[in-house]
Structures are given as C-alpha cells and as structure tokens.
Amino acid sequence: MDNRPLAILDSGLGGLTIARAIWSRLAYQSTIYLADHQFFPYGDKTALQINRRLIPLMNFLVKSNCKAIVIACNTITATSIKLLRQLYRLPIIGTEPAIKPAIKANLKENIAVWVTHQTAVSPHFKTMIRNLDQRGQIQIVDCAGLADAIEALAQNQSKLKSVLKKYLAKIKINYSALVLGSTHYILVKDLIQQLVPSGVIVIEPSQAIAQQTETILQQFHLLPTSTCPVKRLFFTTADHDQASSTASTLLGSSIIFTPCTL
Ligand code: DGL
C-alpha cells in the first residue's frame, strides 16, 4: 500500500479524460495533474524539442513525491516513452491509440485513426501501424491543429462542430470505426459521435488506461489505502485562469489550476 499521489502528464487538457477514468476506477487515489500549456501543442513540435521539454516536467513530478506517472498523451508516448523509462525509475504508463480493440471489434472493416502530426510521423507509431495493419484497412489522418482548436473553441460548440467536420472530411475511406488517437479528441467525443455517419463507432482508450494503471499499481504494491484523504491537484505552466475555465467547460465540473513555472 502506498498513499503517495499518482502523477498525470499532458501537454494540455486532453489528459483530463484519462484522469477522469482513473478517478472513477481508483476512488482513493490522489493525483497531481500537470498540463504544459506553455509549450502546447506538442503535435507540431519535433521529437527532440519534446524530449528536451519533458525533463523539467518529469523532474517536477518526481520531486512532488509521486509514486508513478501516467503519460496521458499519445504524442509524448509516441516520441518519448522509451527515453523516459530509461531516465526515470518509477513506473511510467503510456497512452496509445486503441487500434487493436478497433480491429477486433470491426474485423475486416475499415478504420480511421485521428492523431496529431508528431504522432503520425513518429517511428514508434509507424511501427505500431505496420504491425497492426496487415489487411491495409487503416487510414491515418494527420489532424494537425485539432488539439489546439478543441481548447480554443471549448466555449463555442458550433464553431467546434464545423472544425470537426473539416477533419472528418479528410477520411477518404468507408469506415466503421474512428479511433481517437489524441487525448484531446476524447474531450469532444460526444460531439464527434454526433457527426460521424450512423453506425460508426468512436473508440478511445481512457478506460483501458485506467485499468492498466490499476494493474501496474497493484503489481508494484502501490495501491492506496481506503482511509487516505484524497487530494487532486492541477498545475499548468501557463495561464491558470484560462486553463481552469476551459477545463471546467470541457469536463462539466469545476477544475481549478494552479500556476507553476517550469
Ligand atoms: N494530448 C495530446 C495527445 O494525446 C496532443 C495535444 C498536443 O498536440 O499537444 O496526443
């Protein structure tokens, strides 16, 4: 048993979707959420820029006495998870697009996968697709600019809808599943589900990541006790008022960010 907090890291607010799944699965687990808005979005940065930037962020989380870190970001997972696991000794859980379950559920039918630009070009992701797409049934859509649009337009549903339609129009196949390969896209999953052709299922990994987190904590004897007071802290490296209001709108519950300079 270990009552230290679990850290959750993302470039912005998308990782809150993973946090939400973790909170409902591990009710007694305290969390520290770190959003790197100063450097947001990561999707248009190079792997080298992201790797350099992650060091102060990871050091901040390690110094805050966390017991494990969830990388609640597909882009960071694609560019840096191997490096982070080499550099840090605590358990690090990554976030990958749920392509395997999509293939399982849709068997021979086509699948569209939305990812950030940096995920799309990363060798880690390309290898994963090469291994999984043995029938040539997957279309990867580079959704450059979409994660930023979701945060910027959180208060404006109709503009957000027309932006989402633009990205849906990039899918050039008949598809029966759309995999959300960025945690930011999960923030607007309901809107996306309204916009896809009927019968298309929208697939995302937040529940699976929460389950994997529980498994890892269990494996390392790091689960919390049920008597421990639960704390949820939220830090951002940029404007905390902006982050608080956007997060509260997107999650539909009050989230208060504290500024942190990194
Ligand atoms: N939340 C990040 C992900 O899951 C992407 C957002 C960004 O481009 O920074 O890929």
PDB file of C-alpha atoms and ligand atoms in Angstrom:
ATOM      1  CA  MET A   1       0.000   0.000   0.000  1.00  0.00           C
ATOM      2  CA  ASP A   2       1.226   3.476  -0.861  1.00  0.00           C
ATOM      3  CA  ASN A   3      -0.692   6.710  -0.344  1.00  0.00           C
ATOM      4  CA  ARG A   4       1.564   8.973  -2.382  1.00  0.00           C
ATOM      5  CA  PRO A   5      -0.044  10.748  -5.352  1.00  0.00           C
ATOM      6  CA  LEU A   6      -0.155   9.440  -8.900  1.00  0.00           C
ATOM      7  CA  ALA A   7       1.094  11.971 -11.474  1.00  0.00           C
ATOM      8  CA  ILE A   8      -0.715  12.525 -14.786  1.00  0.00           C
ATOM      9  CA  LEU A   9       1.063  14.464 -17.528  1.00  0.00           C
ATOM     10  CA  ASP A  10      -0.192  16.010 -20.772  1.00  0.00           C
ATOM     11  CA  SER A  11       0.636  18.960 -22.995  1.00  0.00           C
ATOM     12  CA  GLY A  12      -2.750  20.450 -22.085  1.00  0.00           C
ATOM     13  CA  LEU A  13      -6.235  19.420 -21.024  1.00  0.00           C
ATOM     14  CA  GLY A  14      -6.688  16.205 -23.039  1.00  0.00           C
ATOM     15  CA  GLY A  15      -5.129  14.110 -20.296  1.00  0.00           C
ATOM     16  CA  LEU A  16      -8.028  15.058 -18.018  1.00  0.00           C
ATOM     17  CA  THR A  17     -10.032  12.401 -19.891  1.00  0.00           C
ATOM     18  CA  ILE A  18      -7.555   9.795 -18.653  1.00  0.00           C
ATOM     19  CA  ALA A  19      -7.577  11.392 -15.172  1.00  0.00           C
ATOM     20  CA  ARG A  20     -11.384  11.163 -15.102  1.00  0.00           C
ATOM     21  CA  ALA A  21     -11.267   7.434 -15.906  1.00  0.00           C
ATOM     22  CA  ILE A  22      -8.610   6.922 -13.212  1.00  0.00           C
ATOM     23  CA  TRP A  23     -10.645   8.840 -10.603  1.00  0.00           C
ATOM     24  CA  SER A  24     -13.667   6.661 -11.210  1.00  0.00           C
ATOM     25  CA  ARG A  25     -11.663   3.442 -11.117  1.00  0.00           C
ATOM     26  CA  LEU A  26      -9.362   4.306  -8.196  1.00  0.00           C
ATOM     27  CA  ALA A  27     -11.554   6.390  -5.898  1.00  0.00           C
ATOM     28  CA  TYR A  28      -8.942   6.650  -3.109  1.00  0.00           C
ATOM     29  CA  GLN A  29      -6.050   7.628  -5.343  1.00  0.00           C
ATOM     30  CA  SER A  30      -4.706  11.197  -5.001  1.00  0.00           C
ATOM     31  CA  THR A  31      -3.496  12.755  -8.262  1.00  0.00           C
ATOM     32  CA  ILE A  32      -1.253  15.568  -9.461  1.00  0.00           C
ATOM     33  CA  TYR A  33      -2.137  16.700 -12.973  1.00  0.00           C
ATOM     34  CA  LEU A  34       0.401  18.702 -14.955  1.00  0.00           C
ATOM     35  CA  ALA A  35      -0.559  20.477 -18.197  1.00  0.00           C
ATOM     36  CA  ASP A  36       2.275  22.050 -20.162  1.00  0.00           C
ATOM     37  CA  HIS A  37       0.300  24.882 -21.744  1.00  0.00           C
ATOM     38  CA  GLN A  38       3.413  26.997 -22.140  1.00  0.00           C
ATOM     39  CA  PHE A  39       4.663  24.567 -24.775  1.00  0.00           C
ATOM     40  CA  PHE A  40       1.246  23.443 -26.070  1.00  0.00           C
ATOM     41  CA  PRO A  41       0.557  21.972 -28.618  1.00  0.00           C
ATOM     42  CA  TYR A  42       3.133  19.178 -28.716  1.00  0.00           C
ATOM     43  CA  GLY A  43       1.763  17.850 -32.009  1.00  0.00           C
ATOM     44  CA  ASP A  44       3.601  20.497 -34.022  1.00  0.00           C
ATOM     45  CA  LYS A  45       6.948  20.139 -32.146  1.00  0.00           C
ATOM     46  CA  THR A  46       9.799  17.829 -33.091  1.00  0.00           C
ATOM     47  CA  ALA A  47      10.619  14.732 -31.043  1.00  0.00           C
ATOM     48  CA  LEU A  48      13.857  16.411 -29.937  1.00  0.00           C
ATOM     49  CA  GLN A  49      12.031  19.528 -28.717  1.00  0.00           C
ATOM     50  CA  ILE A  50       9.516  17.379 -26.821  1.00  0.00           C
ATOM     51  CA  ASN A  51      12.235  15.221 -25.239  1.00  0.00           C
ATOM     52  CA  ARG A  52      14.122  18.297 -24.009  1.00  0.00           C
ATOM     53  CA  ARG A  53      10.994  19.905 -22.669  1.00  0.00           C
ATOM     54  CA  LEU A  54       9.933  16.790 -20.760  1.00  0.00           C
ATOM     55  CA  ILE A  55      12.956  16.742 -18.461  1.00  0.00           C
ATOM     56  CA  PRO A  56      11.946  19.696 -16.219  1.00  0.00           C
ATOM     57  CA  LEU A  57       8.336  18.496 -16.226  1.00  0.00           C
ATOM     58  CA  MET A  58       9.260  14.967 -15.182  1.00  0.00           C
ATOM     59  CA  ASN A  59      11.669  16.300 -12.538  1.00  0.00           C
ATOM     60  CA  PHE A  60       8.886  18.467 -11.114  1.00  0.00           C
ATOM     61  CA  LEU A  61       6.584  15.440 -10.847  1.00  0.00           C
ATOM     62  CA  VAL A  62       9.260  13.219  -9.318  1.00  0.00           C
ATOM     63  CA  LYS A  63      10.084  15.948  -6.755  1.00  0.00           C
ATOM     64  CA  SER A  64       6.408  16.187  -5.857  1.00  0.00           C
ATOM     65  CA  ASN A  65       6.820  12.687  -4.448  1.00  0.00           C
ATOM     66  CA  CYS A  66       4.609  10.861  -6.918  1.00  0.00           C
ATOM     67  CA  LYS A  67       4.796   7.059  -6.982  1.00  0.00           C
ATOM     68  CA  ALA A  68       4.122   6.560 -10.704  1.00  0.00           C
ATOM     69  CA  ILE A  69       3.461   8.705 -13.776  1.00  0.00           C
ATOM     70  CA  VAL A  70       0.700   8.314 -16.351  1.00  0.00           C
ATOM     71  CA  ILE A  71       1.633   9.873 -19.671  1.00  0.00           C
ATOM     72  CA  ALA A  72      -1.882  10.926 -20.637  1.00  0.00           C
ATOM     73  CA  CYS A  73      -0.774  11.990 -24.085  1.00  0.00           C
ATOM     74  CA  ASN A  74      -0.415   9.920 -27.247  1.00  0.00           C
ATOM     75  CA  THR A  75       2.138  12.328 -28.687  1.00  0.00           C
ATOM     76  CA  ILE A  76       4.521  12.104 -25.703  1.00  0.00           C
ATOM     77  CA  THR A  77       4.065   8.334 -25.632  1.00  0.00           C
ATOM     78  CA  ALA A  78       4.959   8.099 -29.330  1.00  0.00           C
ATOM     79  CA  THR A  79       8.012  10.354 -29.150  1.00  0.00           C
ATOM     80  CA  SER A  80       9.441   9.772 -25.712  1.00  0.00           C
ATOM     81  CA  ILE A  81       8.152   6.869 -23.610  1.00  0.00           C
ATOM     82  CA  LYS A  82      11.212   4.706 -24.221  1.00  0.00           C
ATOM     83  CA  LEU A  83      13.546   7.522 -23.237  1.00  0.00           C
ATOM     84  CA  LEU A  84      11.515   8.397 -20.128  1.00  0.00           C
ATOM     85  CA  ARG A  85      11.591   4.778 -18.982  1.00  0.00           C
ATOM     86  CA  GLN A  86      15.354   4.766 -19.377  1.00  0.00           C
ATOM     87  CA  LEU A  87      15.787   8.009 -17.425  1.00  0.00           C
ATOM     88  CA  TYR A  88      13.322   7.528 -14.560  1.00  0.00           C
ATOM     89  CA  ARG A  89      12.991   4.566 -12.259  1.00  0.00           C
ATOM     90  CA  LEU A  90       9.360   4.853 -11.225  1.00  0.00           C
ATOM     91  CA  PRO A  91       6.584   3.096 -13.194  1.00  0.00           C
ATOM     92  CA  ILE A  92       5.519   5.066 -16.302  1.00  0.00           C
ATOM     93  CA  ILE A  93       2.237   4.209 -18.024  1.00  0.00           C
ATOM     94  CA  GLY A  94       1.721   5.386 -21.613  1.00  0.00           C
ATOM     95  CA  THR A  95      -1.309   6.153 -23.788  1.00  0.00           C
ATOM     96  CA  GLU A  96      -1.609   4.504 -27.200  1.00  0.00           C
ATOM     97  CA  PRO A  97      -4.444   4.790 -29.742  1.00  0.00           C
ATOM     98  CA  ALA A  98      -6.914   1.909 -29.254  1.00  0.00           C
ATOM     99  CA  ILE A  99      -6.343   0.404 -32.696  1.00  0.00           C
ATOM    100  CA  LYS A 100      -6.141  -3.231 -31.573  1.00  0.00           C
ATOM    101  CA  PRO A 101      -9.615  -3.219 -29.965  1.00  0.00           C
ATOM    102  CA  ALA A 102     -10.949  -1.391 -33.038  1.00  0.00           C
ATOM    103  CA  ILE A 103      -9.618  -4.120 -35.332  1.00  0.00           C
ATOM    104  CA  LYS A 104     -11.041  -6.786 -33.035  1.00  0.00           C
ATOM    105  CA  ALA A 105     -14.464  -5.153 -32.944  1.00  0.00           C
ATOM    106  CA  ASN A 106     -14.645  -4.378 -36.654  1.00  0.00           C
ATOM    107  CA  LEU A 107     -12.767  -7.347 -38.069  1.00  0.00           C
ATOM    108  CA  LYS A 108     -12.484  -6.768 -41.810  1.00  0.00           C
ATOM    109  CA  GLU A 109     -13.965  -3.305 -41.970  1.00  0.00           C
ATOM    110  CA  ASN A 110     -12.033  -0.068 -42.431  1.00  0.00           C
ATOM    111  CA  ILE A 111     -10.842   2.026 -39.522  1.00  0.00           C
ATOM    112  CA  ALA A 112      -9.892   5.711 -39.457  1.00  0.00           C
ATOM    113  CA  VAL A 113      -7.380   6.902 -36.866  1.00  0.00           C
ATOM    114  CA  TRP A 114      -7.047  10.564 -35.869  1.00  0.00           C
ATOM    115  CA  VAL A 115      -3.639  11.539 -34.499  1.00  0.00           C
ATOM    116  CA  THR A 116      -1.515  14.664 -34.036  1.00  0.00           C
ATOM    117  CA  HIS A 117       1.098  15.480 -36.649  1.00  0.00           C
ATOM    118  CA  GLN A 118       4.007  14.411 -34.433  1.00  0.00           C
ATOM    119  CA  THR A 119       2.323  11.098 -33.592  1.00  0.00           C
ATOM    120  CA  ALA A 120       1.686  10.462 -37.303  1.00  0.00           C
ATOM    121  CA  VAL A 121       5.350  10.896 -38.228  1.00  0.00           C
ATOM    122  CA  SER A 122       6.903   9.185 -35.211  1.00  0.00           C
ATOM    123  CA  PRO A 123       8.776   5.896 -35.836  1.00  0.00           C
ATOM    124  CA  HIS A 124       7.099   4.395 -32.726  1.00  0.00           C
ATOM    125  CA  PHE A 125       3.612   4.937 -34.192  1.00  0.00           C
ATOM    126  CA  LYS A 126       4.615   3.941 -37.726  1.00  0.00           C
ATOM    127  CA  THR A 127       5.986   0.620 -36.437  1.00  0.00           C
ATOM    128  CA  MET A 128       2.799   0.022 -34.473  1.00  0.00           C
ATOM    129  CA  ILE A 129       0.677   0.599 -37.605  1.00  0.00           C
ATOM    130  CA  ARG A 130       2.920  -1.610 -39.743  1.00  0.00           C
ATOM    131  CA  ASN A 131       2.435  -4.442 -37.250  1.00  0.00           C
ATOM    132  CA  LEU A 132      -1.308  -3.985 -36.851  1.00  0.00           C
ATOM    133  CA  ASP A 133      -2.477  -3.068 -40.344  1.00  0.00           C
ATOM    134  CA  GLN A 134      -1.931  -6.368 -42.061  1.00  0.00           C
ATOM    135  CA  ARG A 135      -5.024  -6.063 -44.248  1.00  0.00           C
ATOM    136  CA  GLY A 136      -4.485  -2.415 -45.257  1.00  0.00           C
ATOM    137  CA  GLN A 137      -7.715  -1.433 -43.537  1.00  0.00           C
ATOM    138  CA  ILE A 138      -6.488   1.639 -41.632  1.00  0.00           C
ATOM    139  CA  GLN A 139      -6.386   5.279 -42.737  1.00  0.00           C
ATOM    140  CA  ILE A 140      -4.261   7.514 -40.559  1.00  0.00           C
ATOM    141  CA  VAL A 141      -5.458  11.111 -40.514  1.00  0.00           C
ATOM    142  CA  ASP A 142      -2.916  13.747 -39.530  1.00  0.00           C
ATOM    143  CA  CYS A 143      -5.096  16.142 -37.513  1.00  0.00           C
ATOM    144  CA  ALA A 144      -2.566  18.980 -37.204  1.00  0.00           C
ATOM    145  CA  GLY A 145      -4.213  21.903 -35.395  1.00  0.00           C
ATOM    146  CA  LEU A 146      -7.183  19.988 -33.958  1.00  0.00           C
ATOM    147  CA  ALA A 147      -5.977  19.670 -30.340  1.00  0.00           C
ATOM    148  CA  ASP A 148      -5.386  23.447 -30.152  1.00  0.00           C
ATOM    149  CA  ALA A 149      -8.788  24.133 -31.769  1.00  0.00           C
ATOM    150  CA  ILE A 150     -10.523  21.983 -29.130  1.00  0.00           C
ATOM    151  CA  GLU A 151      -9.042  24.040 -26.271  1.00  0.00           C
ATOM    152  CA  ALA A 152      -9.521  27.373 -28.073  1.00  0.00           C
ATOM    153  CA  LEU A 153     -13.135  26.714 -29.081  1.00  0.00           C
ATOM    154  CA  ALA A 154     -14.289  24.885 -25.954  1.00  0.00           C
ATOM    155  CA  GLN A 155     -16.892  27.598 -25.294  1.00  0.00           C
ATOM    156  CA  ASN A 156     -18.113  27.691 -28.894  1.00  0.00           C
ATOM    157  CA  GLN A 157     -19.787  24.407 -29.811  1.00  0.00           C
ATOM    158  CA  SER A 158     -20.971  25.468 -33.244  1.00  0.00           C
ATOM    159  CA  LYS A 159     -17.511  26.601 -34.395  1.00  0.00           C
ATOM    160  CA  LEU A 160     -16.035  23.454 -32.879  1.00  0.00           C
ATOM    161  CA  LYS A 161     -18.523  21.345 -34.829  1.00  0.00           C
ATOM    162  CA  SER A 162     -17.527  22.933 -38.121  1.00  0.00           C
ATOM    163  CA  VAL A 163     -13.821  22.372 -37.321  1.00  0.00           C
ATOM    164  CA  LEU A 164     -14.529  18.708 -36.513  1.00  0.00           C
ATOM    165  CA  LYS A 165     -16.420  18.321 -39.809  1.00  0.00           C
ATOM    166  CA  LYS A 166     -13.330  19.568 -41.654  1.00  0.00           C
ATOM    167  CA  TYR A 167     -11.233  16.796 -40.078  1.00  0.00           C
ATOM    168  CA  LEU A 168     -13.915  14.166 -40.735  1.00  0.00           C
ATOM    169  CA  ALA A 169     -13.850  15.191 -44.400  1.00  0.00           C
ATOM    170  CA  LYS A 170     -10.204  14.074 -44.532  1.00  0.00           C
ATOM    171  CA  ILE A 171     -11.321  10.456 -44.105  1.00  0.00           C
ATOM    172  CA  LYS A 172     -11.336   9.069 -47.636  1.00  0.00           C
ATOM    173  CA  ILE A 173     -12.490   5.522 -46.902  1.00  0.00           C
ATOM    174  CA  ASN A 174     -15.790   3.943 -45.920  1.00  0.00           C
ATOM    175  CA  TYR A 175     -15.133   3.311 -42.253  1.00  0.00           C
ATOM    176  CA  SER A 176     -16.942   1.616 -39.411  1.00  0.00           C
ATOM    177  CA  ALA A 177     -14.768   2.847 -36.540  1.00  0.00           C
ATOM    178  CA  LEU A 178     -12.963   6.087 -35.732  1.00  0.00           C
ATOM    179  CA  VAL A 179     -10.099   5.753 -33.252  1.00  0.00           C
ATOM    180  CA  LEU A 180      -9.309   8.901 -31.261  1.00  0.00           C
ATOM    181  CA  GLY A 181      -5.504   8.893 -31.137  1.00  0.00           C
ATOM    182  CA  SER A 182      -5.078  12.023 -29.043  1.00  0.00           C
ATOM    183  CA  THR A 183      -6.451  12.505 -25.560  1.00  0.00           C
ATOM    184  CA  HIS A 184      -7.642  15.965 -26.630  1.00  0.00           C
ATOM    185  CA  TYR A 185     -10.105  14.429 -29.083  1.00  0.00           C
ATOM    186  CA  ILE A 186     -11.713  12.417 -26.257  1.00  0.00           C
ATOM    187  CA  LEU A 187     -12.744  15.732 -24.663  1.00  0.00           C
ATOM    188  CA  VAL A 188     -15.248  16.161 -27.519  1.00  0.00           C
ATOM    189  CA  LYS A 189     -16.098  12.505 -28.106  1.00  0.00           C
ATOM    190  CA  ASP A 190     -19.857  13.128 -27.800  1.00  0.00           C
ATOM    191  CA  LEU A 191     -19.746  15.848 -30.454  1.00  0.00           C
ATOM    192  CA  ILE A 192     -17.685  13.610 -32.745  1.00  0.00           C
ATOM    193  CA  GLN A 193     -20.127  10.737 -32.248  1.00  0.00           C
ATOM    194  CA  GLN A 194     -22.949  13.067 -33.385  1.00  0.00           C
ATOM    195  CA  LEU A 195     -21.050  13.975 -36.551  1.00  0.00           C
ATOM    196  CA  VAL A 196     -19.801  10.603 -37.833  1.00  0.00           C
ATOM    197  CA  PRO A 197     -22.006   8.589 -40.241  1.00  0.00           C
ATOM    198  CA  SER A 198     -24.573   6.465 -38.419  1.00  0.00           C
ATOM    199  CA  GLY A 199     -23.237   3.058 -37.392  1.00  0.00           C
ATOM    200  CA  VAL A 200     -19.667   4.328 -36.971  1.00  0.00           C
ATOM    201  CA  ILE A 201     -18.300   3.720 -33.500  1.00  0.00           C
ATOM    202  CA  VAL A 202     -15.883   6.136 -31.863  1.00  0.00           C
ATOM    203  CA  ILE A 203     -13.189   4.328 -29.898  1.00  0.00           C
ATOM    204  CA  GLU A 204     -10.874   5.753 -27.225  1.00  0.00           C
ATOM    205  CA  PRO A 205      -8.615   4.172 -24.598  1.00  0.00           C
ATOM    206  CA  SER A 206      -9.328   6.048 -21.334  1.00  0.00           C
ATOM    207  CA  GLN A 207     -10.953   3.089 -19.533  1.00  0.00           C
ATOM    208  CA  ALA A 208      -8.201   0.750 -20.700  1.00  0.00           C
ATOM    209  CA  ILE A 209      -5.502   3.154 -19.455  1.00  0.00           C
ATOM    210  CA  ALA A 210      -7.213   3.405 -16.068  1.00  0.00           C
ATOM    211  CA  GLN A 211      -7.355  -0.384 -15.887  1.00  0.00           C
ATOM    212  CA  GLN A 212      -3.705  -0.661 -16.893  1.00  0.00           C
ATOM    213  CA  THR A 213      -2.805   1.927 -14.230  1.00  0.00           C
ATOM    214  CA  GLU A 214      -4.554  -0.141 -11.572  1.00  0.00           C
ATOM    215  CA  THR A 215      -2.759  -3.291 -12.754  1.00  0.00           C
ATOM    216  CA  ILE A 216       0.656  -1.582 -12.595  1.00  0.00           C
ATOM    217  CA  LEU A 217      -0.005  -0.069  -9.152  1.00  0.00           C
ATOM    218  CA  GLN A 218      -1.100  -3.468  -7.917  1.00  0.00           C
ATOM    219  CA  GLN A 219       1.935  -5.173  -9.408  1.00  0.00           C
ATOM    220  CA  PHE A 220       4.307  -2.733  -7.645  1.00  0.00           C
ATOM    221  CA  HIS A 221       2.301  -2.762  -4.380  1.00  0.00           C
ATOM    222  CA  LEU A 222       1.472   0.910  -4.864  1.00  0.00           C
ATOM    223  CA  LEU A 223      -2.312   0.942  -4.466  1.00  0.00           C
ATOM    224  CA  PRO A 224      -3.597   3.448  -1.853  1.00  0.00           C
ATOM    225  CA  THR A 225      -5.451   2.537   1.326  1.00  0.00           C
ATOM    226  CA  SER A 226      -9.130   3.417   1.528  1.00  0.00           C
ATOM    227  CA  THR A 227      -8.602   5.543   4.646  1.00  0.00           C
ATOM    228  CA  CYS A 228      -6.297   8.058   2.997  1.00  0.00           C
ATOM    229  CA  PRO A 229      -7.710  11.583   2.336  1.00  0.00           C
ATOM    230  CA  VAL A 230      -7.913  12.119  -1.426  1.00  0.00           C
ATOM    231  CA  LYS A 231      -6.324  15.210  -2.983  1.00  0.00           C
ATOM    232  CA  ARG A 232      -6.499  16.275  -6.628  1.00  0.00           C
ATOM    233  CA  LEU A 233      -4.054  18.971  -7.658  1.00  0.00           C
ATOM    234  CA  PHE A 234      -3.871  20.636 -11.084  1.00  0.00           C
ATOM    235  CA  PHE A 235      -0.880  22.576 -12.375  1.00  0.00           C
ATOM    236  CA  THR A 236      -0.350  24.404 -15.641  1.00  0.00           C
ATOM    237  CA  THR A 237       2.823  26.037 -16.962  1.00  0.00           C
ATOM    238  CA  ALA A 238       0.827  28.955 -18.477  1.00  0.00           C
ATOM    239  CA  ASP A 239      -2.389  30.899 -17.815  1.00  0.00           C
ATOM    240  CA  HIS A 240      -4.123  29.112 -14.903  1.00  0.00           C
ATOM    241  CA  ASP A 241      -7.389  31.093 -15.121  1.00  0.00           C
ATOM    242  CA  GLN A 242      -7.767  30.219 -18.772  1.00  0.00           C
ATOM    243  CA  ALA A 243      -6.935  26.547 -18.089  1.00  0.00           C
ATOM    244  CA  SER A 244      -9.423  26.411 -15.194  1.00  0.00           C
ATOM    245  CA  SER A 245     -12.290  27.857 -17.182  1.00  0.00           C
ATOM    246  CA  THR A 246     -11.638  25.735 -20.319  1.00  0.00           C
ATOM    247  CA  ALA A 247     -11.189  22.551 -18.264  1.00  0.00           C
ATOM    248  CA  SER A 248     -14.364  23.190 -16.262  1.00  0.00           C
ATOM    249  CA  THR A 249     -16.325  23.728 -19.506  1.00  0.00           C
ATOM    250  CA  LEU A 250     -14.942  20.639 -21.202  1.00  0.00           C
ATOM    251  CA  LEU A 251     -15.328  18.329 -18.200  1.00  0.00           C
ATOM    252  CA  GLY A 252     -18.562  19.812 -16.921  1.00  0.00           C
ATOM    253  CA  SER A 253     -17.225  20.082 -13.364  1.00  0.00           C
ATOM    254  CA  SER A 254     -15.106  22.632 -11.516  1.00  0.00           C
ATOM    255  CA  ILE A 255     -11.346  22.222 -12.031  1.00  0.00           C
ATOM    256  CA  ILE A 256      -9.000  24.810 -10.528  1.00  0.00           C
ATOM    257  CA  PHE A 257      -5.460  25.018 -11.923  1.00  0.00           C
ATOM    258  CA  THR A 258      -2.502  26.470 -10.042  1.00  0.00           C
ATOM    259  CA  PRO A 259       0.323  28.112 -11.998  1.00  0.00           C
ATOM    260  CA  CYS A 260       3.775  26.532 -11.981  1.00  0.00           C
ATOM    261  CA  THR A 261       6.885  27.899 -13.670  1.00  0.00           C
ATOM    262  CA  LEU A 262       8.978  25.297 -15.445  1.00  0.00           C
TER     263      LEU A 262
HETATM  264  N1  DGL B   1      -2.980  15.395 -25.779  1.00  0.00           N
HETATM  265  C1  DGL B   1      -2.009  15.167 -26.823  1.00  0.00           C
HETATM  266  C2  DGL B   1      -2.116  13.729 -27.360  1.00  0.00           C
HETATM  267  O1  DGL B   1      -2.752  12.864 -26.762  1.00  0.00           O
HETATM  268  C3  DGL B   1      -1.973  16.078 -28.017  1.00  0.00           C
HETATM  269  C4  DGL B   1      -2.090  17.529 -27.919  1.00  0.00           C
HETATM  270  C5  DGL B   1      -0.917  18.307 -28.477  1.00  0.00           C
HETATM  271  O2  DGL B   1      -0.724  18.385 -29.707  1.00  0.00           O
HETATM  272  O3  DGL B   1      -0.220  18.836 -27.631  1.00  0.00           O
HETATM  273  O4  DGL B   1      -1.551  13.434 -28.396  1.00  0.00           O
END
